[in-house]
C-alpha cells in the first residue's frame, strides 16, 4: 500500500476474486472489507515496480501542464516530490531539471 492509500491485491485461484472498491481498497466477494493484510518485506516476496514518469520528457510534460502548485497541492499526496518537481520544471532551467530528474526520479548517485 502506498502512503496515500493506493494498494494492490494478489489473486488466489482457489478463492473468489476481490472486488475493487476504489484505487485505495478492495472488498471481499461478500462485500466486506478485506481482513487480511500482508506487508511484503521478505527477500523472496513479489515486488511491484511503478514508474509514474516513464522518461524525462513525460516527467517534464506532467509538471508543465499541471497548473500552479497552490491549485494542485490538495490533489497531490503528502509527498514533497511532486511539489519540488513542479518548482524545478517551472524554473525553466534544463540543467536543473536534468540534475533533479537524475537524482530524485531515477535515483542515480553521481559526483
Coordinates of C-alpha atoms in Angstrom, one line a residue:
X1 CA 0.0 0.0 0.0
X2 CA 1.3 3.5 -0.8
X3 CA 1.4 6.1 1.9
X4 CA -1.6 7.8 0.2
X5 CA -3.6 4.6 0.3
X6 CA -3.3 3.0 -3.1
X7 CA -2.9 -0.7 -2.9
X8 CA -2.6 -3.9 -4.9
X9 CA -4.0 -7.3 -4.2
X10 CA -2.7 -10.8 -5.0
X11 CA -5.2 -13.1 -6.5
X12 CA -5.6 -16.7 -5.4
X13 CA -7.1 -19.1 -7.9
X14 CA -8.7 -21.1 -5.1
X15 CA -10.7 -18.1 -3.8
X16 CA -13.3 -15.8 -5.4
X17 CA -11.6 -12.6 -6.6
X18 CA -11.8 -9.4 -4.6
X19 CA -13.9 -6.5 -5.9
X20 CA -12.2 -3.1 -6.5
X21 CA -13.8 -0.6 -4.1
X22 CA -11.6 2.3 -5.2
X23 CA -8.0 2.9 -6.1
X24 CA -7.4 2.7 -2.4
X25 CA -9.1 -0.6 -1.4
X26 CA -10.7 -3.8 -2.4
X27 CA -13.8 -5.7 -1.0
X28 CA -14.1 -9.4 -0.4
X29 CA -16.6 -11.1 -2.7
X30 CA -19.2 -10.8 0.1
X31 CA -18.9 -7.0 0.0
X32 CA -17.0 -6.7 3.3
X33 CA -13.5 -5.0 3.5
X34 CA -10.6 -7.5 3.1
X35 CA -9.5 -8.6 6.5
X36 CA -6.0 -10.0 5.7
X37 CA -3.2 -7.6 5.1
X38 CA 0.3 -8.7 4.3
X39 CA 3.3 -6.3 4.1
X40 CA 5.7 -7.8 1.7
X41 CA 9.2 -7.4 3.2
X42 CA 10.9 -10.8 2.7
X43 CA 13.7 -11.1 0.1
X44 CA 11.6 -13.5 -2.0
X45 CA 8.4 -11.6 -1.9
X46 CA 7.0 -10.2 -5.2
X47 CA 7.8 -6.6 -5.9
X48 CA 5.6 -4.3 -8.0
X49 CA 7.6 -1.7 -9.9
X50 CA 5.8 1.6 -10.5
X51 CA 7.1 4.1 -13.0
X52 CA 4.9 7.2 -12.7
X53 CA 7.1 9.2 -15.0
X54 CA 8.3 7.0 -17.9
X55 CA 11.1 9.2 -19.1
X56 CA 12.2 12.7 -18.6
X57 CA 10.0 14.1 -21.4
X58 CA 6.9 12.7 -19.7
X59 CA 8.0 13.9 -16.3
X60 CA 8.6 17.4 -17.6
X61 CA 5.3 17.4 -19.5
X62 CA 3.4 16.3 -16.4
X63 CA 4.6 19.3 -14.4
X64 CA 4.4 21.8 -17.3
X65 CA 0.7 21.1 -17.7
X66 CA -0.2 20.6 -14.0
X67 CA -1.0 24.2 -13.2
X68 CA 0.3 26.2 -10.2
X69 CA 1.4 24.4 -7.0
X70 CA -1.2 26.1 -4.9
X71 CA -4.0 24.9 -7.2
X72 CA -2.7 21.3 -7.1
X73 CA -1.4 21.0 -3.6
X74 CA -4.6 19.4 -2.3
X75 CA -4.7 16.9 -5.2
X76 CA -1.2 15.6 -4.7
X77 CA -0.3 13.1 -2.0
X78 CA 1.6 14.3 1.1
X79 CA 4.9 13.6 -0.7
X80 CA 7.0 16.7 -1.3
X81 CA 8.4 15.2 -4.6
X82 CA 5.6 16.4 -6.8
X83 CA 5.8 19.9 -5.4
X84 CA 9.6 20.0 -5.8
X85 CA 9.3 18.6 -9.3
X86 CA 6.8 21.3 -10.2
X87 CA 9.1 24.0 -8.9
X88 CA 12.1 22.7 -10.8
X89 CA 10.2 22.4 -14.1
X90 CA 8.6 25.8 -13.6
X91 CA 12.1 27.3 -13.2
X92 CA 12.8 26.6 -16.9
X93 CA 16.4 25.6 -16.3
X94 CA 17.0 22.4 -18.3
X95 CA 20.3 21.8 -16.4
X96 CA 18.5 21.9 -13.1
X97 CA 15.7 19.7 -14.5
X98 CA 18.2 17.2 -15.7
X99 CA 20.1 17.1 -12.4
X100 CA 16.8 16.9 -10.4
X101 CA 15.4 14.1 -12.6
X102 CA 18.6 12.0 -12.5
X103 CA 19.0 12.5 -8.7
X104 CA 15.4 12.2 -7.4
X105 CA 13.4 10.4 -10.0
X106 CA 16.0 8.0 -11.4
X107 CA 17.8 8.0 -8.0
X108 CA 21.2 8.0 -9.7
X109 CA 24.2 8.7 -7.5
X110 CA 26.8 10.8 -9.2
X111 CA 29.6 13.1 -8.3

